mmCIF file of C-alpha atoms in Angstrom:
data_model
loop_
_atom_site.group_PDB
_atom_site.id
_atom_site.type_symbol
_atom_site.label_atom_id
_atom_site.label_comp_id
_atom_site.label_asym_id
_atom_site.label_seq_id
_atom_site.Cartn_x
_atom_site.Cartn_y
_atom_site.Cartn_z
ATOM 1 C CA MET A 218 2.095 -8.571 -31.904
ATOM 2 C CA GLY A 219 2.091 -7.841 -35.585
ATOM 3 C CA THR A 220 1.725 -4.795 -37.780
ATOM 4 C CA ALA A 221 -1.397 -2.432 -37.192
ATOM 5 C CA LEU A 222 -3.280 -0.805 -39.828
ATOM 6 C CA VAL A 223 -5.325 2.350 -38.843
ATOM 7 C CA TYR A 224 -7.742 3.529 -41.573
ATOM 8 C CA HIS A 225 -11.359 4.598 -42.017
ATOM 9 C CA GLU A 226 -13.141 5.079 -45.326
ATOM 10 C CA ASP A 227 -14.834 8.374 -44.107
ATOM 11 C CA MET A 228 -11.403 10.092 -44.851
ATOM 12 C CA MET A 229 -12.027 9.959 -48.601
ATOM 13 C CA ALA A 230 -15.105 12.337 -48.158
ATOM 14 C CA THR A 231 -13.316 15.412 -48.670
ATOM 15 C CA ARG A 232 -12.742 16.559 -52.120
ATOM 16 C CA LEU A 233 -12.301 19.943 -54.126
ATOM 17 C CA LEU A 234 -15.499 21.638 -54.991
ATOM 18 C CA TRP A 235 -14.111 24.266 -57.240
ATOM 19 C CA ASP A 236 -11.347 24.551 -59.859
ATOM 20 C CA ASN A 237 -7.823 24.888 -58.613
ATOM 21 C CA SER A 238 -4.905 23.290 -60.161
ATOM 22 C CA GLU A 239 -2.787 23.481 -57.358
ATOM 23 C CA CYS A 240 -4.954 21.629 -55.010
ATOM 24 C CA LYS A 241 -6.688 19.187 -57.338
ATOM 25 C CA ILE A 242 -3.991 16.583 -56.689
ATOM 26 C CA GLU A 243 -5.186 16.053 -53.046
ATOM 27 C CA CYS A 244 -8.150 13.752 -53.821
ATOM 28 C CA PRO A 245 -9.765 10.715 -52.537
ATOM 29 C CA GLU A 246 -8.147 8.559 -54.980
ATOM 30 C CA ARG A 247 -4.642 9.065 -53.451
ATOM 31 C CA LEU A 248 -6.012 7.263 -50.415
ATOM 32 C CA ALA A 249 -8.000 4.657 -52.435
ATOM 33 C CA ALA A 250 -4.677 3.622 -54.468
ATOM 34 C CA ALA A 251 -2.647 3.403 -51.304
ATOM 35 C CA LEU A 252 -5.139 1.115 -49.841
ATOM 36 C CA GLY A 253 -5.638 -0.818 -53.205
ATOM 37 C CA GLY A 254 -1.753 -1.338 -53.275
ATOM 38 C CA LEU A 255 -1.756 -3.070 -49.978
ATOM 39 C CA GLN A 256 -4.778 -5.172 -50.874
ATOM 40 C CA GLN A 257 -3.176 -6.312 -54.121
ATOM 41 C CA CYS A 258 -0.028 -7.358 -52.550
ATOM 42 C CA GLY A 259 -1.993 -9.217 -49.860
ATOM 43 C CA LEU A 260 -0.659 -7.070 -47.144
ATOM 44 C CA GLU A 261 -3.831 -5.696 -45.623
ATOM 45 C CA GLN A 262 -4.791 -9.165 -44.654
ATOM 46 C CA ARG A 263 -1.914 -9.721 -42.643
ATOM 47 C CA CYS A 264 -2.230 -6.427 -40.531
ATOM 48 C CA LEU A 265 -4.376 -5.953 -37.326
ATOM 49 C CA TYR A 266 -6.969 -3.548 -38.615
ATOM 50 C CA ILE A 267 -7.959 -0.803 -36.343
ATOM 51 C CA ALA A 268 -10.833 1.688 -37.318
ATOM 52 C CA ALA A 269 -9.824 5.206 -36.792
ATOM 53 C CA ARG A 270 -11.579 7.459 -34.336
ATOM 54 C CA GLU A 271 -11.897 11.023 -34.283
ATOM 55 C CA ALA A 272 -9.532 12.970 -32.194
ATOM 56 C CA SER A 273 -11.037 15.242 -29.604
ATOM 57 C CA GLU A 274 -10.566 18.885 -29.530
ATOM 58 C CA ALA A 275 -8.534 18.586 -26.312
ATOM 59 C CA GLU A 276 -6.362 16.273 -28.139
ATOM 60 C CA LEU A 277 -5.978 18.516 -31.290
ATOM 61 C CA GLY A 278 -5.422 21.492 -28.565
ATOM 62 C CA LEU A 279 -1.926 19.664 -27.863
ATOM 63 C CA VAL A 280 -0.438 21.651 -30.701
ATOM 64 C CA HIS A 281 -3.193 23.800 -32.206
ATOM 65 C CA SER A 282 -4.865 26.885 -30.694
ATOM 66 C CA PRO A 283 -8.592 26.745 -29.620
ATOM 67 C CA GLU A 284 -9.313 29.540 -31.939
ATOM 68 C CA TYR A 285 -7.749 27.515 -34.974
ATOM 69 C CA VAL A 286 -9.789 24.564 -33.967
ATOM 70 C CA ALA A 287 -12.860 26.678 -33.770
ATOM 71 C CA LEU A 288 -12.285 28.112 -37.233
ATOM 72 C CA VAL A 289 -12.080 24.646 -38.656
ATOM 73 C CA ARG A 290 -15.128 23.349 -36.919
ATOM 74 C CA ARG A 291 -17.275 26.154 -38.446
ATOM 75 C CA THR A 292 -16.217 24.906 -41.998
ATOM 76 C CA GLN A 293 -18.835 22.154 -41.499
ATOM 77 C CA THR A 294 -21.643 24.921 -42.010
ATOM 78 C CA LEU A 295 -20.206 26.923 -44.864
ATOM 79 C CA GLY A 296 -21.377 26.897 -48.347
ATOM 80 C CA THR A 297 -18.868 26.359 -51.253
ATOM 81 C CA GLU A 298 -18.305 30.300 -51.757
ATOM 82 C CA GLU A 299 -17.585 30.683 -48.149
ATOM 83 C CA LEU A 300 -15.277 27.611 -48.010
ATOM 84 C CA GLN A 301 -13.503 28.888 -51.270
ATOM 85 C CA ALA A 302 -12.969 32.306 -49.574
ATOM 86 C CA LEU A 303 -11.747 30.880 -46.262
ATOM 87 C CA SER A 304 -9.360 28.584 -48.244
ATOM 88 C CA GLY A 305 -7.905 31.398 -50.112
ATOM 89 C CA GLN A 306 -6.364 32.763 -46.874
ATOM 90 C CA TYR A 307 -4.150 29.914 -46.783
ATOM 91 C CA ASP A 308 -1.338 28.437 -48.849
ATOM 92 C CA ALA A 309 -2.321 25.655 -50.873
ATOM 93 C CA VAL A 310 -5.363 24.565 -48.887
ATOM 94 C CA TYR A 311 -9.296 23.708 -49.627
ATOM 95 C CA PHE A 312 -11.696 23.278 -47.148
ATOM 96 C CA HIS A 313 -14.948 21.078 -47.397
ATOM 97 C CA PRO A 314 -17.999 20.442 -45.325
ATOM 98 C CA SER A 315 -16.290 17.245 -44.302
ATOM 99 C CA THR A 316 -12.952 18.551 -43.421
ATOM 100 C CA PHE A 317 -13.412 18.748 -39.817
ATOM 101 C CA HIS A 318 -14.437 15.335 -39.561
ATOM 102 C CA CYS A 319 -11.860 13.846 -41.866
ATOM 103 C CA ALA A 320 -9.042 15.628 -40.270
ATOM 104 C CA ARG A 321 -10.031 14.522 -36.831
ATOM 105 C CA LEU A 322 -10.065 11.017 -38.055
ATOM 106 C CA ALA A 323 -6.479 11.623 -39.466
ATOM 107 C CA ALA A 324 -5.220 12.880 -36.098
ATOM 108 C CA GLY A 325 -7.027 10.330 -34.312
ATOM 109 C CA ALA A 326 -5.520 7.422 -36.295
ATOM 110 C CA ALA A 327 -2.024 8.724 -35.685
ATOM 111 C CA LEU A 328 -3.102 8.418 -31.823
ATOM 112 C CA GLN A 329 -4.443 4.915 -32.144
ATOM 113 C CA LEU A 330 -1.211 3.860 -33.888
ATOM 114 C CA VAL A 331 0.989 5.392 -31.006
ATOM 115 C CA ASP A 332 -1.265 3.755 -28.491
ATOM 116 C CA ALA A 333 -1.380 0.356 -30.133
ATOM 117 C CA VAL A 334 2.495 0.166 -30.447
ATOM 118 C CA LEU A 335 3.289 1.753 -26.843
ATOM 119 C CA THR A 336 0.794 -0.511 -25.256
ATOM 120 C CA GLY A 337 2.144 -3.722 -27.043
ATOM 121 C CA ALA A 338 -0.929 -4.303 -29.001
ATOM 122 C CA ALA A 339 1.128 -4.059 -32.136
ATOM 123 C CA HIS A 340 4.747 -4.306 -32.878
ATOM 124 C CA ASN A 341 4.516 -1.215 -35.376
ATOM 125 C CA GLY A 342 2.092 0.102 -37.838
ATOM 126 C CA LEU A 343 0.729 2.345 -40.744
ATOM 127 C CA ALA A 344 -1.734 4.961 -40.603
ATOM 128 C CA LEU A 345 -3.392 5.442 -43.980
ATOM 129 C CA VAL A 346 -4.831 9.129 -43.401
ATOM 130 C CA ARG A 347 -5.928 12.430 -45.324
ATOM 131 C CA PRO A 348 -5.747 15.236 -45.003
ATOM 132 C CA PRO A 349 -1.961 14.883 -44.377
ATOM 133 C CA GLY A 350 -0.653 16.817 -41.563
ATOM 134 C CA HIS A 351 3.035 17.910 -41.513
ATOM 135 C CA HIS A 352 2.544 21.570 -43.219
ATOM 136 C CA SER A 353 -0.244 22.645 -40.664
ATOM 137 C CA GLN A 354 1.098 25.112 -37.802
ATOM 138 C CA ARG A 355 -0.357 25.856 -34.524
ATOM 139 C CA ALA A 356 -3.133 28.481 -36.183
ATOM 140 C CA ALA A 357 -2.695 27.750 -39.777
ATOM 141 C CA ALA A 358 -3.619 25.353 -42.229
ATOM 142 C CA ASN A 359 -0.931 24.818 -45.086
ATOM 143 C CA GLY A 360 -0.044 22.761 -48.020
ATOM 144 C CA PHE A 361 -3.316 20.403 -47.907
ATOM 145 C CA CYS A 362 -2.748 19.986 -44.057
ATOM 146 C CA VAL A 363 -5.277 20.840 -41.558
ATOM 147 C CA PHE A 364 -4.176 19.400 -38.131
ATOM 148 C CA ASN A 365 -0.592 18.231 -37.624
ATOM 149 C CA ASN A 366 -1.360 14.701 -37.134
ATOM 150 C CA VAL A 367 2.321 13.717 -36.518
ATOM 151 C CA ALA A 368 2.908 16.424 -34.039
ATOM 152 C CA ILE A 369 -0.193 15.812 -32.257
ATOM 153 C CA ALA A 370 0.725 11.783 -32.053
ATOM 154 C CA ALA A 371 4.179 13.014 -30.678
ATOM 155 C CA GLU A 372 3.010 15.262 -28.049
ATOM 156 C CA HIS A 373 0.285 12.552 -27.016
ATOM 157 C CA ALA A 374 2.994 9.855 -26.725
ATOM 158 C CA LYS A 375 4.987 12.269 -24.416
ATOM 159 C CA ARG A 376 2.260 13.072 -22.221
ATOM 160 C CA THR A 377 0.197 9.994 -22.136
ATOM 161 C CA HIS A 378 2.931 7.572 -22.172
ATOM 162 C CA GLY A 379 5.799 9.422 -20.587
ATOM 163 C CA LEU A 380 8.278 9.141 -23.603
ATOM 164 C CA HIS A 381 11.330 11.416 -23.159
ATOM 165 C CA ARG A 382 12.968 10.794 -26.666
ATOM 166 C CA ILE A 383 11.072 11.002 -29.949
ATOM 167 C CA LEU A 384 12.295 10.865 -33.439
ATOM 168 C CA ILE A 385 10.390 11.850 -36.319
ATOM 169 C CA VAL A 386 11.640 11.071 -39.635
ATOM 170 C CA ASP A 387 9.982 13.255 -42.544
ATOM 171 C CA TRP A 388 10.553 11.644 -45.819
ATOM 172 C CA ASP A 389 8.715 13.674 -48.279
ATOM 173 C CA ILE A 390 9.501 15.864 -51.277
ATOM 174 C CA HIS A 391 8.447 18.887 -49.399
ATOM 175 C CA HIS A 392 9.922 20.253 -46.273
ATOM 176 C CA GLY A 393 7.582 19.961 -43.207
ATOM 177 C CA GLN A 394 7.848 23.350 -41.651
ATOM 178 C CA GLY A 395 4.836 22.704 -39.395
ATOM 179 C CA ILE A 396 6.474 20.072 -37.409
ATOM 180 C CA GLN A 397 9.768 21.763 -37.305
ATOM 181 C CA TYR A 398 7.732 25.154 -36.126
ATOM 182 C CA ILE A 399 6.089 23.126 -33.318
ATOM 183 C CA PHE A 400 9.194 21.359 -32.009
ATOM 184 C CA GLU A 401 11.929 23.695 -32.649
ATOM 185 C CA ASP A 402 12.696 24.741 -29.128
ATOM 186 C CA ASP A 403 11.744 21.291 -27.618
ATOM 187 C CA PRO A 404 14.842 19.061 -26.977
ATOM 188 C CA SER A 405 12.589 15.711 -26.439
ATOM 189 C CA VAL A 406 11.803 15.794 -30.092
ATOM 190 C CA LEU A 407 14.397 15.174 -32.748
ATOM 191 C CA TYR A 408 13.016 16.466 -36.277
ATOM 192 C CA PHE A 409 14.740 15.049 -39.256
ATOM 193 C CA SER A 410 13.583 16.017 -42.808
ATOM 194 C CA TRP A 411 14.887 15.412 -46.205
ATOM 195 C CA HIS A 412 13.323 17.332 -48.837
ATOM 196 C CA ARG A 413 13.485 19.132 -52.283
ATOM 197 C CA TYR A 414 14.883 22.555 -51.811
ATOM 198 C CA GLU A 415 16.770 23.756 -54.975
ATOM 199 C CA HIS A 416 18.429 26.674 -53.000
ATOM 200 C CA GLY A 417 15.208 27.770 -51.727
ATOM 201 C CA ARG A 418 13.326 27.772 -55.189
ATOM 202 C CA PHE A 419 11.131 24.670 -54.237
ATOM 203 C CA TRP A 420 7.844 24.958 -52.147
ATOM 204 C CA PRO A 421 7.543 26.006 -49.508
ATOM 205 C CA PHE A 422 10.229 28.401 -50.386
ATOM 206 C CA LEU A 423 11.535 28.934 -46.820
ATOM 207 C CA PRO A 424 15.202 29.803 -45.824
ATOM 208 C CA GLU A 425 14.429 27.749 -42.708
ATOM 209 C CA SER A 426 14.259 24.612 -44.816
ATOM 210 C CA ASP A 427 17.901 24.714 -45.190
ATOM 211 C CA ALA A 428 20.428 22.854 -43.397
ATOM 212 C CA ASP A 429 21.579 25.805 -41.240
ATOM 213 C CA THR A 430 18.169 25.781 -39.271
ATOM 214 C CA VAL A 431 18.860 23.619 -36.399
ATOM 215 C CA GLY A 432 16.240 24.637 -33.737
ATOM 216 C CA GLN A 433 16.529 27.215 -31.116
ATOM 217 C CA ARG A 434 17.136 27.736 -27.544
ATOM 218 C CA GLN A 435 16.682 24.464 -25.621
ATOM 219 C CA GLY A 436 15.833 22.746 -28.869
ATOM 220 C CA ARG A 437 19.022 24.032 -30.663
ATOM 221 C CA GLY A 438 20.434 20.849 -32.529
ATOM 222 C CA PHE A 439 17.349 18.892 -32.412
ATOM 223 C CA THR A 440 16.299 19.953 -35.934
ATOM 224 C CA VAL A 441 18.126 18.463 -38.884
ATOM 225 C CA ASN A 442 17.200 19.330 -42.433
ATOM 226 C CA LEU A 443 18.712 17.598 -45.310
ATOM 227 C CA PRO A 444 17.702 19.883 -48.294
ATOM 228 C CA TRP A 445 18.256 18.385 -51.965
ATOM 229 C CA ASN A 446 19.621 21.159 -54.090
ATOM 230 C CA GLN A 447 20.150 18.995 -57.068
ATOM 231 C CA VAL A 448 17.080 17.687 -58.889
ATOM 232 C CA GLY A 449 17.203 13.727 -59.895
ATOM 233 C CA MET A 450 18.245 12.238 -56.612
ATOM 234 C CA GLY A 451 18.060 8.491 -56.647
ATOM 235 C CA ASN A 452 17.976 5.422 -54.600
ATOM 236 C CA ALA A 453 21.596 5.514 -53.886
ATOM 237 C CA ASP A 454 21.430 9.207 -52.697
ATOM 238 C CA TYR A 455 18.594 8.409 -50.129
ATOM 239 C CA LEU A 456 20.405 5.066 -48.885
ATOM 240 C CA ALA A 457 23.572 7.180 -48.272
ATOM 241 C CA ALA A 458 21.476 9.908 -46.396
ATOM 242 C CA PHE A 459 19.796 7.166 -44.313
ATOM 243 C CA LEU A 460 23.027 5.380 -43.283
ATOM 244 C CA HIS A 461 25.457 8.322 -42.985
ATOM 245 C CA VAL A 462 23.342 11.187 -41.721
ATOM 246 C CA LEU A 463 20.252 9.801 -40.388
ATOM 247 C CA LEU A 464 21.266 6.888 -38.368
ATOM 248 C CA PRO A 465 24.290 8.371 -36.951
ATOM 249 C CA VAL A 466 22.402 11.504 -35.621
ATOM 250 C CA ALA A 467 19.560 9.451 -34.272
ATOM 251 C CA PHE A 468 21.578 7.250 -32.218
ATOM 252 C CA GLU A 469 23.646 10.184 -30.888
ATOM 253 C CA VAL A 470 20.605 11.780 -29.790
ATOM 254 C CA THR A 471 18.207 9.105 -28.758
ATOM 255 C CA VAL A 472 20.294 6.182 -27.261
ATOM 256 C CA PRO A 473 20.290 6.955 -23.507
ATOM 257 C CA ARG A 474 23.884 7.556 -22.178
ATOM 258 C CA VAL A 475 24.226 5.135 -19.091
ATOM 259 C CA PRO A 476 27.242 6.121 -16.742
ATOM 260 C CA LEU A 477 29.836 3.509 -16.634
ATOM 261 C CA THR A 478 31.209 2.941 -12.985
ATOM 262 C CA ARG A 479 34.547 1.230 -12.777
ATOM 263 C CA GLY A 480 34.306 -1.924 -11.033
ATOM 264 C CA SER A 481 30.574 -2.181 -10.589
ATOM 265 C CA GLY A 482 30.066 -5.118 -13.066
ATOM 266 C CA SER A 483 27.308 -3.369 -14.697
ATOM 267 C CA ARG A 484 26.927 -3.346 -18.522
ATOM 268 C CA GLY A 485 26.938 0.075 -20.234
ATOM 269 C CA ARG A 486 25.907 1.090 -23.806
ATOM 270 C CA CYS A 487 28.364 2.923 -25.818
ATOM 271 C CA ARG A 488 27.535 5.495 -28.318
ATOM 272 C CA PRO A 489 28.071 4.589 -32.110
ATOM 273 C CA HIS A 490 30.668 6.534 -33.929
ATOM 274 C CA GLN A 491 29.447 9.101 -36.472
ATOM 275 C CA SER A 492 30.328 6.925 -39.486
ATOM 276 C CA ALA A 493 29.522 3.608 -38.385
ATOM 277 C CA LEU A 494 26.292 1.316 -38.743
ATOM 278 C CA PRO A 495 24.533 0.714 -35.635
ATOM 279 C CA THR A 496 24.832 -3.303 -36.367
ATOM 280 C CA SER A 497 28.546 -2.804 -36.221
ATOM 281 C CA HIS A 498 28.578 -2.054 -32.470
ATOM 282 C CA GLY A 499 28.621 -3.920 -29.266
ATOM 283 C CA CYS A 500 28.707 -2.703 -25.715
ATOM 284 C CA CYS A 501 31.324 -2.325 -23.499
ATOM 285 C CA ARG A 502 32.121 -3.965 -20.176
ATOM 286 C CA CYS A 503 33.233 -2.105 -17.022
#
């Protein structure tokens, strides 16, 4: 087993067809630069390459409404003016005649990566995709994102592979509110996001991006937001957040609690203390 790399050159087909200063940064060159960096370092050649496939409409329907999927499908036949008008109905989004194809490839790449890891074909992996996904919601594109690739992959892992505990770590300058909304009442998915917030003055300007949003109903406690209110956080800040917030929370929620029976001779797993590193813990004997 090695590291899988899931990618397809068709995902570079979409590009902005009109002038928009906000959306112009989501361009094919972003994906080309990422792939080029892997090639220059000799990492691409060491990976198990998997050509991305399109996600089916049934797979998209794991988290998106049929009406929204149909709307995105119709963009294949729209002219530039119609695409611009439709894009204007959403926040920081543009559509292209190739958007439906590219977005299905992006979602499909995430599904293939999940399948490769969970079937043992790969130990871990990376999916290089565009459009991105973490802002899109059940019935709305948002923030360059069309289909929520990570949410679709998580739901696929639950339904196809029987996973009961999933951790999504969203390490991005922007809060992935789309993932949060999709799983906010689902206790099987722990969503952890660290993002620039500035007391609500940074996009997407949502109060629910703050630390006091923790999920609701059965999912209460399974949403963890770490909002950066100060600009200029460095490596030490991210490392501290990783070691002292993310890892303790992740182990608390995702490590199965095995009942310990006295005199049984069985070996149980103890939960790590909140402030300790996972490598500092052994197991207890009963």
